[in-house]
Amino acid sequence: MTREALAITPSYPINGGGPYQYNNPYTQGALRAFVEVDDRLIPLATDEYVADPFSSNTSGSIVLTTPTATAYDGGKLYILRQTDIEQGFTGQSAR
């Protein structure tokens, strides 16, 4: 199985809860959100945002909780997709 090449990692200035668009397919639990504040990347906990929809074959978005959006207002939001590394092929011998 192959995966499509990702579009450029989106980043958005945080101004409210969102939604902040993610234009790649993803599975449930695969999206990760990070905030850049003072040149540091801070990973957000999974209870600080919600992917909408939970999974998608095309695209979706991230919505920040109100406390998270308030705490990081003016920061920069990055959305990344976590994927498993897999080969997926088991052959009998080399060609």
mmCIF file with all atom_site columns, C-alpha atoms in Angstrom:
data_model
loop_
_atom_site.group_PDB
_atom_site.id
_atom_site.type_symbol
_atom_site.label_atom_id
_atom_site.label_alt_id
_atom_site.label_comp_id
_atom_site.label_asym_id
_atom_site.label_entity_id
_atom_site.label_seq_id
_atom_site.pdbx_PDB_ins_code
_atom_site.Cartn_x
_atom_site.Cartn_y
_atom_site.Cartn_z
_atom_site.occupancy
_atom_site.B_iso_or_equiv
_atom_site.pdbx_formal_charge
_atom_site.auth_seq_id
_atom_site.auth_comp_id
_atom_site.auth_asym_id
_atom_site.auth_atom_id
_atom_site.pdbx_PDB_model_num
ATOM 1  C CA . MET A 1 1  ? 0.000   0.000   0.000  1.00 0.00 ? 1  MET A CA 1
ATOM 2  C CA . THR A 1 2  ? 1.263   3.448   -0.804 1.00 0.00 ? 2  THR A CA 1
ATOM 3  C CA . ARG A 1 3  ? 0.463   6.789   0.725  1.00 0.00 ? 3  ARG A CA 1
ATOM 4  C CA . GLU A 1 4  ? -0.012  9.991   -1.199 1.00 0.00 ? 4  GLU A CA 1
ATOM 5  C CA . ALA A 1 5  ? 2.676   12.639  -0.851 1.00 0.00 ? 5  ALA A CA 1
ATOM 6  C CA . LEU A 1 6  ? 1.667   15.257  1.666  1.00 0.00 ? 6  LEU A CA 1
ATOM 7  C CA . ALA A 1 7  ? 0.955   18.825  0.738  1.00 0.00 ? 7  ALA A CA 1
ATOM 8  C CA . ILE A 1 8  ? 3.030   21.409  2.593  1.00 0.00 ? 8  ILE A CA 1
ATOM 9  C CA . THR A 1 9  ? 2.593   21.252  6.380  1.00 0.00 ? 9  THR A CA 1
ATOM 10 C CA . PRO A 1 10 ? 0.001   23.899  7.143  1.00 0.00 ? 10 PRO A CA 1
ATOM 11 C CA . SER A 1 11 ? 0.609   26.598  9.713  1.00 0.00 ? 11 SER A CA 1
ATOM 12 C CA . TYR A 1 12 ? -1.870  29.177  10.914 1.00 0.00 ? 12 TYR A CA 1
ATOM 13 C CA . PRO A 1 13 ? -1.763  32.187  13.222 1.00 0.00 ? 13 PRO A CA 1
ATOM 14 C CA . ILE A 1 14 ? -3.984  31.281  16.164 1.00 0.00 ? 14 ILE A CA 1
ATOM 15 C CA . ASN A 1 15 ? -6.978  33.567  16.313 1.00 0.00 ? 15 ASN A CA 1
ATOM 16 C CA . GLY A 1 16 ? -9.794  31.751  18.089 1.00 0.00 ? 16 GLY A CA 1
ATOM 17 C CA . GLY A 1 17 ? -10.656 28.074  18.146 1.00 0.00 ? 17 GLY A CA 1
ATOM 18 C CA . GLY A 1 18 ? -10.732 27.532  14.420 1.00 0.00 ? 18 GLY A CA 1
ATOM 19 C CA . PRO A 1 19 ? -11.435 25.481  12.392 1.00 0.00 ? 19 PRO A CA 1
ATOM 20 C CA . TYR A 1 20 ? -7.917  25.244  10.953 1.00 0.00 ? 20 TYR A CA 1
ATOM 21 C CA . GLN A 1 21 ? -7.888  23.345  7.648  1.00 0.00 ? 21 GLN A CA 1
ATOM 22 C CA . TYR A 1 22 ? -5.839  20.185  7.006  1.00 0.00 ? 22 TYR A CA 1
ATOM 23 C CA . ASN A 1 23 ? -5.762  19.270  3.299  1.00 0.00 ? 23 ASN A CA 1
ATOM 24 C CA . ASN A 1 24 ? -4.558  15.655  3.389  1.00 0.00 ? 24 ASN A CA 1
ATOM 25 C CA . PRO A 1 25 ? -6.246  12.342  4.199  1.00 0.00 ? 25 PRO A CA 1
ATOM 26 C CA . TYR A 1 26 ? -5.793  11.047  7.738  1.00 0.00 ? 26 TYR A CA 1
ATOM 27 C CA . THR A 1 27 ? -7.014  8.311   10.061 1.00 0.00 ? 27 THR A CA 1
ATOM 28 C CA . GLN A 1 28 ? -8.548  8.720   13.493 1.00 0.00 ? 28 GLN A CA 1
ATOM 29 C CA . GLY A 1 29 ? -5.933  9.831   16.009 1.00 0.00 ? 29 GLY A CA 1
ATOM 30 C CA . ALA A 1 30 ? -3.286  10.579  13.349 1.00 0.00 ? 30 ALA A CA 1
ATOM 31 C CA . LEU A 1 31 ? -3.367  14.384  13.444 1.00 0.00 ? 31 LEU A CA 1
ATOM 32 C CA . ARG A 1 32 ? -1.009  16.112  15.856 1.00 0.00 ? 32 ARG A CA 1
ATOM 33 C CA . ALA A 1 33 ? -1.062  19.807  16.682 1.00 0.00 ? 33 ALA A CA 1
ATOM 34 C CA . PHE A 1 34 ? 1.893   21.945  17.745 1.00 0.00 ? 34 PHE A CA 1
ATOM 35 C CA . VAL A 1 35 ? 2.098   25.598  18.686 1.00 0.00 ? 35 VAL A CA 1
ATOM 36 C CA . GLU A 1 36 ? 5.136   27.781  18.049 1.00 0.00 ? 36 GLU A CA 1
ATOM 37 C CA . VAL A 1 37 ? 5.679   30.330  20.802 1.00 0.00 ? 37 VAL A CA 1
ATOM 38 C CA . ASP A 1 38 ? 8.939   32.283  21.202 1.00 0.00 ? 38 ASP A CA 1
ATOM 39 C CA . ASP A 1 39 ? 10.701  30.018  18.658 1.00 0.00 ? 39 ASP A CA 1
ATOM 40 C CA . ARG A 1 40 ? 9.730   26.848  20.572 1.00 0.00 ? 40 ARG A CA 1
ATOM 41 C CA . LEU A 1 41 ? 7.393   24.110  19.321 1.00 0.00 ? 41 LEU A CA 1
ATOM 42 C CA . ILE A 1 42 ? 4.983   22.984  22.008 1.00 0.00 ? 42 ILE A CA 1
ATOM 43 C CA . PRO A 1 43 ? 3.023   19.766  21.351 1.00 0.00 ? 43 PRO A CA 1
ATOM 44 C CA . LEU A 1 44 ? -0.632  20.054  22.252 1.00 0.00 ? 44 LEU A CA 1
ATOM 45 C CA . ALA A 1 45 ? -2.256  17.277  24.255 1.00 0.00 ? 45 ALA A CA 1
ATOM 46 C CA . THR A 1 46 ? -4.985  15.387  22.400 1.00 0.00 ? 46 THR A CA 1
ATOM 47 C CA . ASP A 1 47 ? -7.604  16.829  24.759 1.00 0.00 ? 47 ASP A CA 1
ATOM 48 C CA . GLU A 1 48 ? -6.665  20.382  23.679 1.00 0.00 ? 48 GLU A CA 1
ATOM 49 C CA . TYR A 1 49 ? -8.027  19.983  20.131 1.00 0.00 ? 49 TYR A CA 1
ATOM 50 C CA . VAL A 1 50 ? -10.440 17.916  18.056 1.00 0.00 ? 50 VAL A CA 1
ATOM 51 C CA . ALA A 1 51 ? -10.090 16.676  14.490 1.00 0.00 ? 51 ALA A CA 1
ATOM 52 C CA . ASP A 1 52 ? -13.244 17.269  12.448 1.00 0.00 ? 52 ASP A CA 1
ATOM 53 C CA . PRO A 1 53 ? -14.153 14.759  11.123 1.00 0.00 ? 53 PRO A CA 1
ATOM 54 C CA . PHE A 1 54 ? -12.334 12.154  13.215 1.00 0.00 ? 54 PHE A CA 1
ATOM 55 C CA . SER A 1 55 ? -10.875 10.645  10.019 1.00 0.00 ? 55 SER A CA 1
ATOM 56 C CA . SER A 1 56 ? -11.092 11.559  6.332  1.00 0.00 ? 56 SER A CA 1
ATOM 57 C CA . ASN A 1 57 ? -10.068 10.245  2.926  1.00 0.00 ? 57 ASN A CA 1
ATOM 58 C CA . THR A 1 58 ? -9.712  13.803  1.621  1.00 0.00 ? 58 THR A CA 1
ATOM 59 C CA . SER A 1 59 ? -9.318  16.612  4.188  1.00 0.00 ? 59 SER A CA 1
ATOM 60 C CA . GLY A 1 60 ? -10.546 17.935  7.501  1.00 0.00 ? 60 GLY A CA 1
ATOM 61 C CA . SER A 1 61 ? -9.740  20.455  10.170 1.00 0.00 ? 61 SER A CA 1
ATOM 62 C CA . ILE A 1 62 ? -8.535  20.970  13.714 1.00 0.00 ? 62 ILE A CA 1
ATOM 63 C CA . VAL A 1 63 ? -10.635 22.848  16.265 1.00 0.00 ? 63 VAL A CA 1
ATOM 64 C CA . LEU A 1 64 ? -8.885  24.087  19.411 1.00 0.00 ? 64 LEU A CA 1
ATOM 65 C CA . THR A 1 65 ? -10.616 24.071  22.773 1.00 0.00 ? 65 THR A CA 1
ATOM 66 C CA . THR A 1 66 ? -11.468 27.520  24.126 1.00 0.00 ? 66 THR A CA 1
ATOM 67 C CA . PRO A 1 67 ? -8.810  27.437  26.900 1.00 0.00 ? 67 PRO A CA 1
ATOM 68 C CA . THR A 1 68 ? -6.144  26.321  24.398 1.00 0.00 ? 68 THR A CA 1
ATOM 69 C CA . ALA A 1 69 ? -7.080  28.987  21.855 1.00 0.00 ? 69 ALA A CA 1
ATOM 70 C CA . THR A 1 70 ? -6.981  31.629  24.590 1.00 0.00 ? 70 THR A CA 1
ATOM 71 C CA . ALA A 1 71 ? -3.661  30.453  26.039 1.00 0.00 ? 71 ALA A CA 1
ATOM 72 C CA . TYR A 1 72 ? -1.885  30.436  22.657 1.00 0.00 ? 72 TYR A CA 1
ATOM 73 C CA . ASP A 1 73 ? -3.623  33.386  20.981 1.00 0.00 ? 73 ASP A CA 1
ATOM 74 C CA . GLY A 1 74 ? -1.167  34.981  18.549 1.00 0.00 ? 74 GLY A CA 1
ATOM 75 C CA . GLY A 1 75 ? 1.033   31.872  18.347 1.00 0.00 ? 75 GLY A CA 1
ATOM 76 C CA . LYS A 1 76 ? 1.431   29.768  15.213 1.00 0.00 ? 76 LYS A CA 1
ATOM 77 C CA . LEU A 1 77 ? -0.400  26.425  14.892 1.00 0.00 ? 77 LEU A CA 1
ATOM 78 C CA . TYR A 1 78 ? 1.188   23.536  12.955 1.00 0.00 ? 78 TYR A CA 1
ATOM 79 C CA . ILE A 1 79 ? -0.796  20.432  12.005 1.00 0.00 ? 79 ILE A CA 1
ATOM 80 C CA . LEU A 1 80 ? 1.114   17.214  11.294 1.00 0.00 ? 80 LEU A CA 1
ATOM 81 C CA . ARG A 1 81 ? -0.030  13.707  10.423 1.00 0.00 ? 81 ARG A CA 1
ATOM 82 C CA . GLN A 1 82 ? 1.525   10.790  12.303 1.00 0.00 ? 82 GLN A CA 1
ATOM 83 C CA . THR A 1 83 ? 1.769   7.619   10.235 1.00 0.00 ? 83 THR A CA 1
ATOM 84 C CA . ASP A 1 84 ? 3.130   4.187   10.961 1.00 0.00 ? 84 ASP A CA 1
ATOM 85 C CA . ILE A 1 85 ? 6.289   3.132   9.152  1.00 0.00 ? 85 ILE A CA 1
ATOM 86 C CA . GLU A 1 86 ? 5.473   -0.016  7.260  1.00 0.00 ? 86 GLU A CA 1
ATOM 87 C CA . GLN A 1 87 ? 6.814   -2.052  4.402  1.00 0.00 ? 87 GLN A CA 1
ATOM 88 C CA . GLY A 1 88 ? 3.719   -4.105  3.743  1.00 0.00 ? 88 GLY A CA 1
ATOM 89 C CA . PHE A 1 89 ? 5.415   -6.679  1.471  1.00 0.00 ? 89 PHE A CA 1
ATOM 90 C CA . THR A 1 90 ? 6.646   -10.081 2.483  1.00 0.00 ? 90 THR A CA 1
ATOM 91 C CA . GLY A 1 91 ? 8.174   -12.020 -0.373 1.00 0.00 ? 91 GLY A CA 1
ATOM 92 C CA . GLN A 1 92 ? 9.503   -15.534 -0.617 1.00 0.00 ? 92 GLN A CA 1
ATOM 93 C CA . SER A 1 93 ? 12.866  -14.487 -1.999 1.00 0.00 ? 93 SER A CA 1
ATOM 94 C CA . ALA A 1 94 ? 14.721  -11.637 -3.624 1.00 0.00 ? 94 ALA A CA 1
ATOM 95 C CA . ARG A 1 95 ? 14.186  -11.018 -7.296 1.00 0.00 ? 95 ARG A CA 1
#
